Amino acid sequence: HMPNRRKMFVKADWLESYRAVAGEKAPSTWKEFEEMLVFFRDNDMNGNGDTTDEIPIVLEMGQNGERSLHALLNAFGIKASSDAQFCVLDDGTYTMVYEHPRYREFITEMQKLYADKIIDQEFATRYQAEMYNTMSGNLAGTVFTWAEQCAVHSETLIANGVEDALYLTCAPITGPY
C-alpha cells in the first residue's frame, strides 16, 4: 500500500532465510547487499530442488535498453537521469553517465557481479513482462520495479501456494559513495 514508485524490492521469505543464517538485518551496505545476493545464488531459495534457477537480482532493459543497470548507479554516487544518459556531478554540473569519474568502478563491479552470476544473466535483453514472469515464477530474489507490480506478483505467488510470498521494499543500499 505504497505510492506507485520504482524501488528495489526483496522477496521477504528469501530475506528471512538469509537472515536466519547470516544473523543480519536487511542489508544496508553494498557489501551486505552483495553477500545476500550470493546467498540467494547459492541456495535453493524457492524450494523446488534446483539450486540453479534462482536469479539473485532481476533487472529489465526497458524499451530502449536504458534501465538495465540504472537501479544500481546511485550506490556508486552516480546521480543519473531517468534515462540513465546524464548525471549530476558533485559540483552541480552534469555530464554523460559514462564520463562520470566513478563510472569505471561501477561498470567493473557490474562485470564482476555478472561473471559471478549474481546479476540476471539476461539483464540486457529482458523486457519488463519477462521480469514479471520471473517474479510470478518465484525465481527473483530482488527486483527494481514498480510497487504495484510487487503487490500483483506477491498475490500471484500466494494464489499459487507460496504462502509467505511477499516483496518488501528495501532502503537504498549505501554503496562505496
Tab-separated table of N, CA and C in Angstrom:
chain	number	residue	atom	x	y	z
A	1	HIS	N	0.824	-1.194	0.000
A	1	HIS	CA	0.000	0.000	0.000
A	1	HIS	C	0.872	1.265	0.000
A	2	MET	N	1.810	1.309	-0.917
A	2	MET	CA	2.656	2.495	-1.024
A	2	MET	C	2.434	3.117	-2.383
A	3	PRO	N	2.782	4.381	-2.539
A	3	PRO	CA	2.617	5.015	-3.851
A	3	PRO	C	3.345	4.210	-4.922
A	4	ASN	N	2.832	4.292	-6.130
A	4	ASN	CA	3.427	3.510	-7.210
A	4	ASN	C	4.760	4.130	-7.597
A	5	ARG	N	5.784	3.697	-6.944
A	5	ARG	CA	7.138	4.171	-7.161
A	5	ARG	C	8.020	3.010	-7.574
A	6	ARG	N	9.060	3.343	-8.303
A	6	ARG	CA	10.071	2.332	-8.632
A	6	ARG	C	11.061	2.291	-7.484
A	7	LYS	N	11.257	1.120	-6.971
A	7	LYS	CA	12.137	0.896	-5.833
A	7	LYS	C	12.806	-0.462	-5.987
A	8	MET	N	13.777	-0.700	-5.130
A	8	MET	CA	14.368	-2.032	-5.032
A	8	MET	C	13.530	-2.819	-4.033
A	9	PHE	N	13.142	-4.009	-4.427
A	9	PHE	CA	12.352	-4.884	-3.575
A	9	PHE	C	13.089	-6.199	-3.388
A	10	VAL	N	12.868	-6.818	-2.244
A	10	VAL	CA	13.466	-8.125	-1.953
A	10	VAL	C	12.338	-9.066	-1.531
A	11	LYS	N	12.460	-10.300	-1.930
A	11	LYS	CA	11.465	-11.306	-1.570
A	11	LYS	C	11.617	-11.612	-0.083
A	12	ALA	N	10.577	-11.369	0.691
A	12	ALA	CA	10.637	-11.440	2.151
A	12	ALA	C	11.055	-12.815	2.665
A	13	ASP	N	10.508	-13.891	2.088
A	13	ASP	CA	10.866	-15.219	2.586
A	13	ASP	C	12.334	-15.551	2.288
A	14	TRP	N	12.845	-15.070	1.162
A	14	TRP	CA	14.259	-15.281	0.846
A	14	TRP	C	15.125	-14.485	1.818
A	15	LEU	N	14.714	-13.259	2.107
A	15	LEU	CA	15.455	-12.422	3.045
A	15	LEU	C	15.492	-13.067	4.424
A	16	GLU	N	14.363	-13.607	4.860
A	16	GLU	CA	14.318	-14.263	6.174
A	16	GLU	C	15.249	-15.477	6.221
A	17	SER	N	15.309	-16.245	5.142
A	17	SER	CA	16.235	-17.383	5.079
A	17	SER	C	17.678	-16.913	5.202
A	18	TYR	N	17.993	-15.836	4.515
A	18	TYR	CA	19.341	-15.267	4.593
A	18	TYR	C	19.633	-14.798	6.014
A	19	ARG	N	18.701	-14.088	6.605
A	19	ARG	CA	18.904	-13.549	7.951
A	19	ARG	C	19.047	-14.659	8.982
A	20	ALA	N	18.353	-15.775	8.794
A	20	ALA	CA	18.462	-16.899	9.730
A	20	ALA	C	19.884	-17.461	9.753
A	21	VAL	N	20.545	-17.430	8.626
A	21	VAL	CA	21.912	-17.942	8.524
A	21	VAL	C	22.930	-16.855	8.869
A	22	ALA	N	22.745	-15.677	8.325
A	22	ALA	CA	23.727	-14.602	8.474
A	22	ALA	C	23.552	-13.816	9.770
A	23	GLY	N	22.387	-13.970	10.413
A	23	GLY	CA	22.132	-13.223	11.630
A	23	GLY	C	22.110	-11.722	11.396
A	24	GLU	N	21.733	-11.342	10.219
A	24	GLU	CA	21.756	-9.928	9.837
A	24	GLU	C	20.340	-9.393	9.720
A	25	LYS	N	20.254	-8.099	9.868
A	25	LYS	CA	19.017	-7.424	9.497
A	25	LYS	C	19.056	-7.271	7.983
A	26	ALA	N	18.123	-6.583	7.424
A	26	ALA	CA	18.157	-6.348	5.979
A	26	ALA	C	19.463	-5.636	5.636
A	27	PRO	N	20.081	-6.000	4.517
A	27	PRO	CA	21.361	-5.370	4.167
A	27	PRO	C	21.205	-3.872	3.932
A	28	SER	N	22.206	-3.128	4.365
A	28	SER	CA	22.163	-1.689	4.154
A	28	SER	C	23.411	-1.175	3.445
A	29	THR	N	24.472	-1.962	3.427
A	29	THR	CA	25.682	-1.544	2.719
A	29	THR	C	25.827	-2.381	1.449
A	30	TRP	N	26.645	-1.901	0.543
A	30	TRP	CA	26.883	-2.624	-0.698
A	30	TRP	C	27.416	-4.022	-0.406
A	31	LYS	N	28.355	-4.147	0.522
A	31	LYS	CA	28.947	-5.445	0.864
A	31	LYS	C	27.876	-6.401	1.387
A	32	GLU	N	27.025	-5.926	2.289
A	32	GLU	CA	25.949	-6.764	2.828
A	32	GLU	C	24.951	-7.162	1.730
A	33	PHE	N	24.635	-6.221	0.873
A	33	PHE	CA	23.717	-6.489	-0.237
A	33	PHE	C	24.296	-7.574	-1.139
A	34	GLU	N	25.573	-7.449	-1.462
A	34	GLU	CA	26.235	-8.440	-2.302
A	34	GLU	C	26.268	-9.811	-1.623
A	35	GLU	N	26.533	-9.854	-0.324
A	35	GLU	CA	26.538	-11.118	0.419
A	35	GLU	C	25.166	-11.786	0.376
A	36	MET	N	24.111	-10.989	0.503
A	36	MET	CA	22.763	-11.544	0.427
A	36	MET	C	22.499	-12.132	-0.964
A	37	LEU	N	22.911	-11.424	-2.001
A	37	LEU	CA	22.700	-11.910	-3.364
A	37	LEU	C	23.476	-13.197	-3.623
A	38	VAL	N	24.678	-13.310	-3.088
A	38	VAL	CA	25.460	-14.547	-3.215
A	38	VAL	C	24.714	-15.687	-2.523
A	39	PHE	N	24.163	-15.412	-1.356
A	39	PHE	CA	23.372	-16.417	-0.639
A	39	PHE	C	22.188	-16.873	-1.491
A	40	PHE	N	21.491	-15.920	-2.116
A	40	PHE	CA	20.375	-16.267	-2.988
A	40	PHE	C	20.837	-17.154	-4.135
A	41	ARG	N	22.000	-16.832	-4.718
A	41	ARG	CA	22.522	-17.598	-5.843
A	41	ARG	C	22.864	-19.029	-5.434
A	42	ASP	N	23.409	-19.204	-4.246
A	42	ASP	CA	23.979	-20.491	-3.836
A	42	ASP	C	23.010	-21.427	-3.138
A	43	ASN	N	21.784	-21.006	-2.929
A	43	ASN	CA	20.834	-21.824	-2.191
A	43	ASN	C	19.540	-21.999	-2.978
A	44	ASP	N	18.818	-23.050	-2.649
A	44	ASP	CA	17.538	-23.337	-3.291
A	44	ASP	C	16.455	-22.503	-2.618
A	45	MET	N	16.443	-21.224	-2.928
A	45	MET	CA	15.573	-20.279	-2.235
A	45	MET	C	14.092	-20.542	-2.490
A	46	ASN	N	13.751	-21.015	-3.680
A	46	ASN	CA	12.334	-21.241	-3.970
A	46	ASN	C	11.883	-22.649	-3.617
A	47	GLY	N	12.801	-23.474	-3.105
A	47	GLY	CA	12.447	-24.790	-2.594
A	47	GLY	C	12.000	-25.804	-3.622
A	48	ASN	N	12.390	-25.619	-4.877
A	48	ASN	CA	11.950	-26.565	-5.910
A	48	ASN	C	12.984	-27.655	-6.202
A	49	GLY	N	14.065	-27.696	-5.421
A	49	GLY	CA	15.080	-28.725	-5.601
A	49	GLY	C	16.158	-28.368	-6.607
A	50	ASP	N	16.040	-27.237	-7.270
A	50	ASP	CA	17.016	-26.801	-8.269
A	50	ASP	C	17.746	-25.568	-7.728
A	51	THR	N	19.038	-25.698	-7.472
A	51	THR	CA	19.799	-24.569	-6.927
A	51	THR	C	20.332	-23.654	-8.018
A	52	THR	N	19.922	-23.873	-9.258
A	52	THR	CA	20.461	-23.060	-10.354
A	52	THR	C	19.429	-22.154	-11.020
A	53	ASP	N	18.184	-22.180	-10.568
A	53	ASP	CA	17.175	-21.376	-11.271
A	53	ASP	C	16.857	-20.048	-10.592
A	54	GLU	N	17.372	-19.818	-9.401
A	54	GLU	CA	17.139	-18.550	-8.732
A	54	GLU	C	17.971	-17.449	-9.397
A	55	ILE	N	17.377	-16.272	-9.495
A	55	ILE	CA	18.082	-15.109	-10.040
A	55	ILE	C	18.184	-14.102	-8.892
A	56	PRO	N	19.397	-13.905	-8.354
A	56	PRO	CA	19.530	-13.034	-7.181
A	56	PRO	C	18.991	-11.625	-7.386
A	57	ILE	N	19.305	-11.007	-8.518
A	57	ILE	CA	18.769	-9.679	-8.805
A	57	ILE	C	18.350	-9.634	-10.267
A	58	VAL	N	17.063	-9.417	-10.472
A	58	VAL	CA	16.498	-9.368	-11.815
A	58	VAL	C	16.335	-7.910	-12.216
A	59	LEU	N	16.837	-7.603	-13.393
A	59	LEU	CA	16.734	-6.258	-13.935
A	59	LEU	C	16.107	-6.339	-15.313
A	60	GLU	N	15.539	-5.244	-15.755
A	60	GLU	CA	14.927	-5.203	-17.079
A	60	GLU	C	15.628	-4.175	-17.938
A	61	MET	N	15.583	-4.383	-19.224
A	61	MET	CA	16.275	-3.470	-20.123
A	61	MET	C	15.513	-2.183	-20.395
A	62	GLY	N	14.221	-2.163	-20.190
A	62	GLY	CA	13.428	-1.002	-20.589
A	62	GLY	C	13.229	-1.037	-22.090
A	63	GLN	N	12.441	-0.138	-22.604
A	63	GLN	CA	12.116	-0.172	-24.025
A	63	GLN	C	13.311	0.096	-24.925
A	64	ASN	N	14.252	0.886	-24.445
A	64	ASN	CA	15.413	1.218	-25.274
A	64	ASN	C	16.722	0.759	-24.649
A	65	GLY	N	16.660	-0.133	-23.688
A	65	GLY	CA	17.864	-0.608	-23.042
A	65	GLY	C	18.403	0.337	-21.985
A	66	GLU	N	17.624	1.360	-21.664
A	66	GLU	CA	18.144	2.408	-20.798
A	66	GLU	C	18.154	2.065	-19.318
A	67	ARG	N	17.372	1.100	-18.881
A	67	ARG	CA	17.228	0.898	-17.447
A	67	ARG	C	18.056	-0.219	-16.862
A	68	SER	N	18.586	-1.088	-17.635
A	68	SER	CA	19.120	-2.343	-17.129
A	68	SER	C	19.936	-2.226	-15.848
A	69	LEU	N	20.974	-1.447	-15.800
A	69	LEU	CA	21.788	-1.319	-14.591
A	69	LEU	C	21.523	-0.019	-13.831
A	70	HIS	N	20.588	0.759	-14.324
A	70	HIS	CA	20.275	2.067	-13.755
A	70	HIS	C	20.017	2.002	-12.255
A	71	ALA	N	19.360	0.953	-11.804
A	71	ALA	CA	18.969	0.830	-10.407
A	71	ALA	C	20.157	0.812	-9.456
A	72	LEU	N	21.327	0.480	-9.941
A	72	LEU	CA	22.491	0.336	-9.070
A	72	LEU	C	23.466	1.514	-9.150
A	73	LEU	N	23.214	2.466	-10.023
A	73	LEU	CA	24.126	3.602	-10.184
A	73	LEU	C	24.267	4.444	-8.912
A	74	ASN	N	23.175	4.675	-8.211
A	74	ASN	CA	23.225	5.540	-7.024
A	74	ASN	C	24.154	5.008	-5.943
A	75	ALA	N	24.282	3.692	-5.836
A	75	ALA	CA	25.173	3.125	-4.827
A	75	ALA	C	26.621	3.533	-5.076
A	76	PHE	N	26.904	3.968	-6.282
A	76	PHE	CA	28.257	4.404	-6.633
A	76	PHE	C	28.345	5.921	-6.752
A	77	GLY	N	27.335	6.604	-6.225
A	77	GLY	CA	27.345	8.062	-6.214
A	77	GLY	C	27.082	8.686	-7.569
A	78	ILE	N	26.491	7.928	-8.468
A	78	ILE	CA	26.200	8.434	-9.807
A	78	ILE	C	24.712	8.776	-9.847
A	79	LYS	N	24.419	10.054	-9.781
A	79	LYS	CA	23.036	10.533	-9.732
A	79	LYS	C	22.546	10.702	-11.162
A	80	ALA	N	21.964	9.649	-11.701
A	80	ALA	CA	21.619	9.607	-13.119
A	80	ALA	C	20.203	10.083	-13.398
A	81	SER	N	20.016	10.567	-14.627
A	81	SER	CA	18.685	10.922	-15.118
A	81	SER	C	17.870	9.649	-15.300
A	82	SER	N	16.574	9.791	-15.478
A	82	SER	CA	15.711	8.615	-15.589
A	82	SER	C	16.037	7.750	-16.798
A	83	ASP	N	16.660	8.325	-17.816
A	83	ASP	CA	17.043	7.512	-18.975
A	83	ASP	C	18.481	7.003	-18.868
A	84	ALA	N	19.133	7.273	-17.737
A	84	ALA	CA	20.494	6.816	-17.439
A	84	ALA	C	21.521	7.336	-18.438
A	85	GLN	N	21.237	8.440	-19.080
A	85	GLN	CA	22.176	9.009	-20.038
A	85	GLN	C	23.035	10.113	-19.421
A	86	PHE	N	22.436	10.925	-18.558
A	86	PHE	CA	23.136	12.051	-17.959
A	86	PHE	C	23.191	11.881	-16.453
A	87	CYS	N	24.126	12.573	-15.814
A	87	CYS	CA	24.196	12.550	-14.360
A	87	CYS	C	24.674	13.902	-13.853
A	88	VAL	N	24.329	14.162	-12.602
A	88	VAL	CA	24.750	15.387	-11.939
A	88	VAL	C	26.025	15.072	-11.157
A	89	LEU	N	27.038	15.890	-11.344
A	89	LEU	CA	28.300	15.726	-10.622
A	89	LEU	C	28.217	16.422	-9.270
A	90	ASP	N	29.172	16.141	-8.404
A	90	ASP	CA	29.156	16.717	-7.056
A	90	ASP	C	29.200	18.240	-7.062
A	91	ASP	N	29.765	18.845	-8.098
A	91	ASP	CA	29.851	20.311	-8.156
A	91	ASP	C	28.600	20.952	-8.760
A	92	GLY	N	27.578	20.126	-9.053
A	92	GLY	CA	26.322	20.640	-9.587
A	92	GLY	C	26.240	20.679	-11.098
A	93	THR	N	27.320	20.418	-11.790
A	93	THR	CA	27.289	20.352	-13.252
A	93	THR	C	26.815	18.971	-13.670
A	94	TYR	N	26.571	18.807	-14.941
A	94	TYR	CA	26.152	17.490	-15.402
A	94	TYR	C	26.995	17.055	-16.592
A	95	THR	N	26.971	15.753	-16.805
A	95	THR	CA	27.735	15.147	-17.892
A	95	THR	C	27.057	13.832	-18.270
A	96	MET	N	27.614	13.161	-19.244
A	96	MET	CA	27.129	11.832	-19.600
A	96	MET	C	27.487	10.861	-18.465
A	97	VAL	N	26.607	9.924	-18.193
A	97	VAL	CA	26.875	8.930	-17.153
A	97	VAL	C	28.224	8.258	-17.396
A	98	TYR	N	28.515	7.958	-18.622
A	98	TYR	CA	29.726	7.223	-18.980
A	98	TYR	C	30.997	8.035	-18.751
A	99	GLU	N	30.849	9.351	-18.529
A	99	GLU	CA	32.001	10.204	-18.260
A	99	GLU	C	32.161	10.509	-16.772
A	100	HIS	N	31.274	9.960	-15.945
A	100	HIS	CA	31.363	10.190	-14.506
A	100	HIS	C	32.675	9.588	-13.997
A	101	PRO	N	33.368	10.260	-13.062
A	101	PRO	CA	34.654	9.743	-12.576
A	101	PRO	C	34.578	8.354	-11.934
A	102	ARG	N	33.410	7.942	-11.463
A	102	ARG	CA	33.291	6.622	-10.826
A	102	ARG	C	32.619	5.583	-11.726
A	103	TYR	N	32.337	5.954	-12.952
A	103	TYR	CA	31.657	5.013	-13.838
A	103	TYR	C	32.495	3.764	-14.093
A	104	ARG	N	33.793	3.909	-14.269
A	104	ARG	CA	34.649	2.735	-14.499
A	104	ARG	C	34.573	1.770	-13.311
A	105	GLU	N	34.605	2.321	-12.095
A	105	GLU	CA	34.484	1.479	-10.903
A	105	GLU	C	33.122	0.771	-10.889
A	106	PHE	N	32.077	1.521	-11.210
A	106	PHE	CA	30.731	0.946	-11.263
A	106	PHE	C	30.656	-0.202	-12.268
A	107	ILE	N	31.119	0.050	-13.482
A	107	ILE	CA	30.979	-0.959	-14.530
A	107	ILE	C	31.868	-2.172	-14.253
A	108	THR	N	33.020	-1.953	-13.615
A	108	THR	CA	33.890	-3.067	-13.232
A	108	THR	C	33.188	-3.951	-12.203
A	109	GLU	N	32.518	-3.341	-11.242
A	109	GLU	CA	31.767	-4.106	-10.237
A	109	GLU	C	30.601	-4.856	-10.895
A	110	MET	N	29.916	-4.224	-11.846
A	110	MET	CA	28.812	-4.894	-12.524
A	110	MET	C	29.323	-6.087	-13.334
A	111	GLN	N	30.476	-5.931	-13.970
A	111	GLN	CA	31.065	-7.050	-14.724
A	111	GLN	C	31.370	-8.217	-13.789
A	112	LYS	N	31.879	-7.904	-12.604
A	112	LYS	CA	32.176	-8.949	-11.615
A	112	LYS	C	30.891	-9.660	-11.190
A	113	LEU	N	29.868	-8.878	-10.874
A	113	LEU	CA	28.595	-9.480	-10.458
A	113	LEU	C	27.990	-10.328	-11.569
A	114	TYR	N	28.141	-9.874	-12.790
A	114	TYR	CA	27.630	-10.640	-13.928
A	114	TYR	C	28.420	-11.945	-14.084
A	115	ALA	N	29.739	-11.859	-14.025
A	115	ALA	CA	30.583	-13.054	-14.162
A	115	ALA	C	30.303	-14.054	-13.043
A	116	ASP	N	29.972	-13.552	-11.854
A	116	ASP	CA	29.674	-14.415	-10.709
A	116	ASP	C	28.219	-14.876	-10.676
A	117	LYS	N	27.469	-14.545	-11.707
A	117	LYS	CA	26.059	-14.928	-11.843
A	117	LYS	C	25.189	-14.418	-10.699
A	118	ILE	N	25.508	-13.216	-10.269
A	118	ILE	CA	24.693	-12.523	-9.260
A	118	ILE	C	23.626	-11.703	-9.968
A	119	ILE	N	24.053	-10.961	-10.983
A	119	ILE	CA	23.127	-10.164	-11.787
A	119	ILE	C	22.489	-11.072	-12.833
A	120	ASP	N	21.230	-10.855	-13.047
A	120	ASP	CA	20.472	-11.541	-14.081
A	120	ASP	C	21.297	-11.654	-15.363
A	121	GLN	N	21.510	-12.866	-15.811
A	121	GLN	CA	22.318	-13.100	-16.999
A	121	GLN	C	21.640	-12.589	-18.266
A	122	GLU	N	20.367	-12.257	-18.171
A	122	GLU	CA	19.631	-11.724	-19.322
A	122	GLU	C	19.237	-10.265	-19.121
A	123	PHE	N	19.948	-9.564	-18.228
A	123	PHE	CA	19.547	-8.199	-17.875
A	123	PHE	C	19.497	-7.255	-19.075
A	124	ALA	N	20.340	-7.458	-20.043
A	124	ALA	CA	20.412	-6.527	-21.176
A	124	ALA	C	19.350	-6.804	-22.235
A	125	THR	N	18.686	-7.936	-22.136
A	125	THR	CA	17.673	-8.286	-23.131
A	125	THR	C	16.317	-8.612	-22.505
A	126	ARG	N	16.231	-8.579	-21.186
A	126	ARG	CA	14.980	-8.964	-20.509
A	126	ARG	C	14.022	-7.780	-20.484
A	127	TYR	N	12.899	-7.948	-21.152
A	127	TYR	CA	11.861	-6.924	-21.128
A	127	TYR	C	11.077	-7.007	-19.826
A	128	GLN	N	10.330	-5.965	-19.539
A	128	GLN	CA	9.577	-5.867	-18.301
A	128	GLN	C	8.649	-7.067	-18.099
A	129	ALA	N	7.920	-7.469	-19.115
A	129	ALA	CA	6.992	-8.595	-18.983
A	129	ALA	C	7.731	-9.872	-18.588
A	130	GLU	N	8.920	-10.064	-19.122
A	130	GLU	CA	9.713	-11.244	-18.772
A	130	GLU	C	10.202	-11.159	-17.329
A	131	MET	N	10.522	-9.951	-16.884
A	131	MET	CA	10.916	-9.768	-15.489
A	131	MET	C	9.750	-10.149	-14.576
A	132	TYR	N	8.553	-9.730	-14.951
A	132	TYR	CA	7.386	-10.067	-14.148
A	132	TYR	C	7.155	-11.578	-14.121
A	133	ASN	N	7.452	-12.266	-15.208
A	133	ASN	CA	7.336	-13.730	-15.216
A	133	ASN	C	8.286	-14.366	-14.204
A	134	THR	N	9.493	-13.807	-14.053
A	134	THR	CA	10.418	-14.362	-13.057
A	134	THR	C	9.890	-14.135	-11.650
A	135	MET	N	9.220	-13.005	-11.452
A	135	MET	CA	8.651	-12.719	-10.136
A	135	MET	C	7.521	-13.695	-9.821
A	136	SER	N	6.588	-13.855	-10.752
A	136	SER	CA	5.460	-14.768	-10.538
A	136	SER	C	5.907	-16.224	-10.509
A	137	GLY	N	7.047	-16.512	-11.121
A	137	GLY	CA	7.584	-17.875	-11.130
A	137	GLY	C	8.434	-18.207	-9.921
A	138	ASN	N	8.501	-17.298	-8.953
A	138	ASN	CA	9.266	-17.493	-7.721
A	138	ASN	C	10.751	-17.714	-8.010
A	139	LEU	N	11.274	-16.960	-8.981
A	139	LEU	CA	12.678	-17.082	-9.362
A	139	LEU	C	13.501	-15.860	-8.988
A	140	ALA	N	12.856	-14.741	-8.679
A	140	ALA	CA	13.544	-13.469	-8.459
A	140	ALA	C	13.701	-13.162	-6.979
A	141	GLY	N	14.943	-12.948	-6.560
A	141	GLY	CA	15.207	-12.580	-5.170
A	141	GLY	C	15.027	-11.099	-4.920
A	142	THR	N	15.613	-10.282	-5.775
A	142	THR	CA	15.445	-8.836	-5.690
A	142	THR	C	15.115	-8.310	-7.079
A	143	VAL	N	14.348	-7.252	-7.103
A	143	VAL	CA	13.948	-6.613	-8.360
A	143	VAL	C	13.900	-5.107	-8.157
A	144	PHE	N	14.102	-4.379	-9.231
A	144	PHE	CA	13.909	-2.928	-9.224
A	144	PHE	C	12.724	-2.681	-10.139
A	145	THR	N	11.580	-2.373	-9.537
A	145	THR	CA	10.367	-2.218	-10.322
A	145	THR	C	9.361	-1.367	-9.563
A	146	TRP	N	8.157	-1.367	-10.071
A	146	TRP	CA	7.064	-0.590	-9.506
A	146	TRP	C	6.462	-1.304	-8.298
A	147	ALA	N	6.106	-0.532	-7.286
A	147	ALA	CA	5.493	-1.084	-6.079
A	147	ALA	C	4.228	-1.870	-6.418
A	148	GLU	N	3.424	-1.337	-7.301
A	148	GLU	CA	2.178	-2.009	-7.688
A	148	GLU	C	2.448	-3.409	-8.227
A	149	GLN	N	3.501	-3.558	-9.015
A	149	GLN	CA	3.823	-4.867	-9.586
A	149	GLN	C	4.270	-5.857	-8.523
A	150	CYS	N	4.938	-5.361	-7.503
A	150	CYS	CA	5.330	-6.256	-6.410
A	150	CYS	C	4.102	-6.793	-5.690
A	151	ALA	N	3.090	-5.950	-5.513
A	151	ALA	CA	1.844	-6.402	-4.903
A	151	ALA	C	1.170	-7.445	-5.783
A	152	VAL	N	1.087	-7.178	-7.080
A	152	VAL	CA	0.452	-8.106	-8.025
A	152	VAL	C	1.150	-9.465	-8.003
A	153	HIS	N	2.477	-9.458	-8.053
A	153	HIS	CA	3.201	-10.729	-8.134
A	153	HIS	C	3.285	-11.435	-6.791
A	154	SER	N	3.231	-10.695	-5.701
A	154	SER	CA	3.106	-11.330	-4.383
A	154	SER	C	1.778	-12.072	-4.301
A	155	GLU	N	0.709	-11.431	-4.752
A	155	GLU	CA	-0.612	-12.068	-4.741
A	155	GLU	C	-0.652	-13.295	-5.646
A	156	THR	N	0.008	-13.217	-6.799
A	156	THR	CA	0.061	-14.368	-7.709
A	156	THR	C	0.760	-15.543	-7.047
A	157	LEU	N	1.884	-15.284	-6.412
A	157	LEU	CA	2.626	-16.350	-5.733
A	157	LEU	C	1.798	-16.975	-4.615
A	158	ILE	N	1.138	-16.137	-3.829
A	158	ILE	CA	0.305	-16.640	-2.738
A	158	ILE	C	-0.825	-17.500	-3.292
A	159	ALA	N	-1.450	-17.057	-4.385
A	159	ALA	CA	-2.523	-17.832	-5.014
A	159	ALA	C	-2.015	-19.162	-5.556
A	160	ASN	N	-0.720	-19.218	-5.891
A	160	ASN	CA	-0.124	-20.455	-6.408
A	160	ASN	C	0.525	-21.301	-5.320
A	161	GLY	N	0.213	-21.007	-4.054
A	161	GLY	CA	0.655	-21.854	-2.957
A	161	GLY	C	1.924	-21.439	-2.241
A	162	VAL	N	2.527	-20.331	-2.619
A	162	VAL	CA	3.709	-19.840	-1.906
A	162	VAL	C	3.174	-18.900	-0.824
A	163	GLU	N	2.807	-19.492	0.308
A	163	GLU	CA	2.047	-18.774	1.331
A	163	GLU	C	2.750	-17.552	1.909
A	164	ASP	N	4.073	-17.610	2.024
A	164	ASP	CA	4.788	-16.498	2.648
A	164	ASP	C	5.424	-15.559	1.616
A	165	ALA	N	4.905	-15.587	0.401
A	165	ALA	CA	5.444	-14.738	-0.671
A	165	ALA	C	5.053	-13.287	-0.442
A	166	LEU	N	6.040	-12.444	-0.462
A	166	LEU	CA	5.798	-11.021	-0.321
A	166	LEU	C	7.064	-10.302	-0.750
A	167	TYR	N	6.918	-9.311	-1.589
A	167	TYR	CA	8.050	-8.466	-1.947
A	167	TYR	C	8.019	-7.239	-1.054
A	168	LEU	N	9.127	-6.978	-0.372
A	168	LEU	CA	9.271	-5.833	0.514
A	168	LEU	C	10.204	-4.817	-0.089
A	169	THR	N	9.928	-3.546	0.156
A	169	THR	CA	10.830	-2.521	-0.342
A	169	THR	C	12.094	-2.495	0.504
A	170	CYS	N	13.202	-2.206	-0.139
A	170	CYS	CA	14.498	-2.094	0.534
A	170	CYS	C	14.833	-0.627	0.710
A	171	ALA	N	15.476	-0.323	1.816
A	171	ALA	CA	16.054	1.013	1.952
A	171	ALA	C	17.165	1.121	0.908
A	172	PRO	N	17.431	2.320	0.424
A	172	PRO	CA	18.518	2.449	-0.547
A	172	PRO	C	19.811	1.871	0.013
A	173	ILE	N	20.513	1.130	-0.824
A	173	ILE	CA	21.763	0.490	-0.434
A	173	ILE	C	22.866	1.538	-0.392
A	174	THR	N	23.572	1.604	0.701
A	174	THR	CA	24.688	2.530	0.817
A	174	THR	C	25.890	1.900	0.131
A	175	GLY	N	26.275	2.490	-0.957
A	175	GLY	CA	27.404	1.967	-1.706
A	175	GLY	C	28.714	2.591	-1.279
A	176	PRO	N	29.745	2.389	-2.073
A	176	PRO	CA	31.043	2.943	-1.745
A	176	PRO	C	31.029	4.472	-1.649
A	177	TYR	N	30.045	5.110	-2.274
A	177	TYR	CA	29.944	6.565	-2.250
A	177	TYR	C	28.610	7.017	-1.733
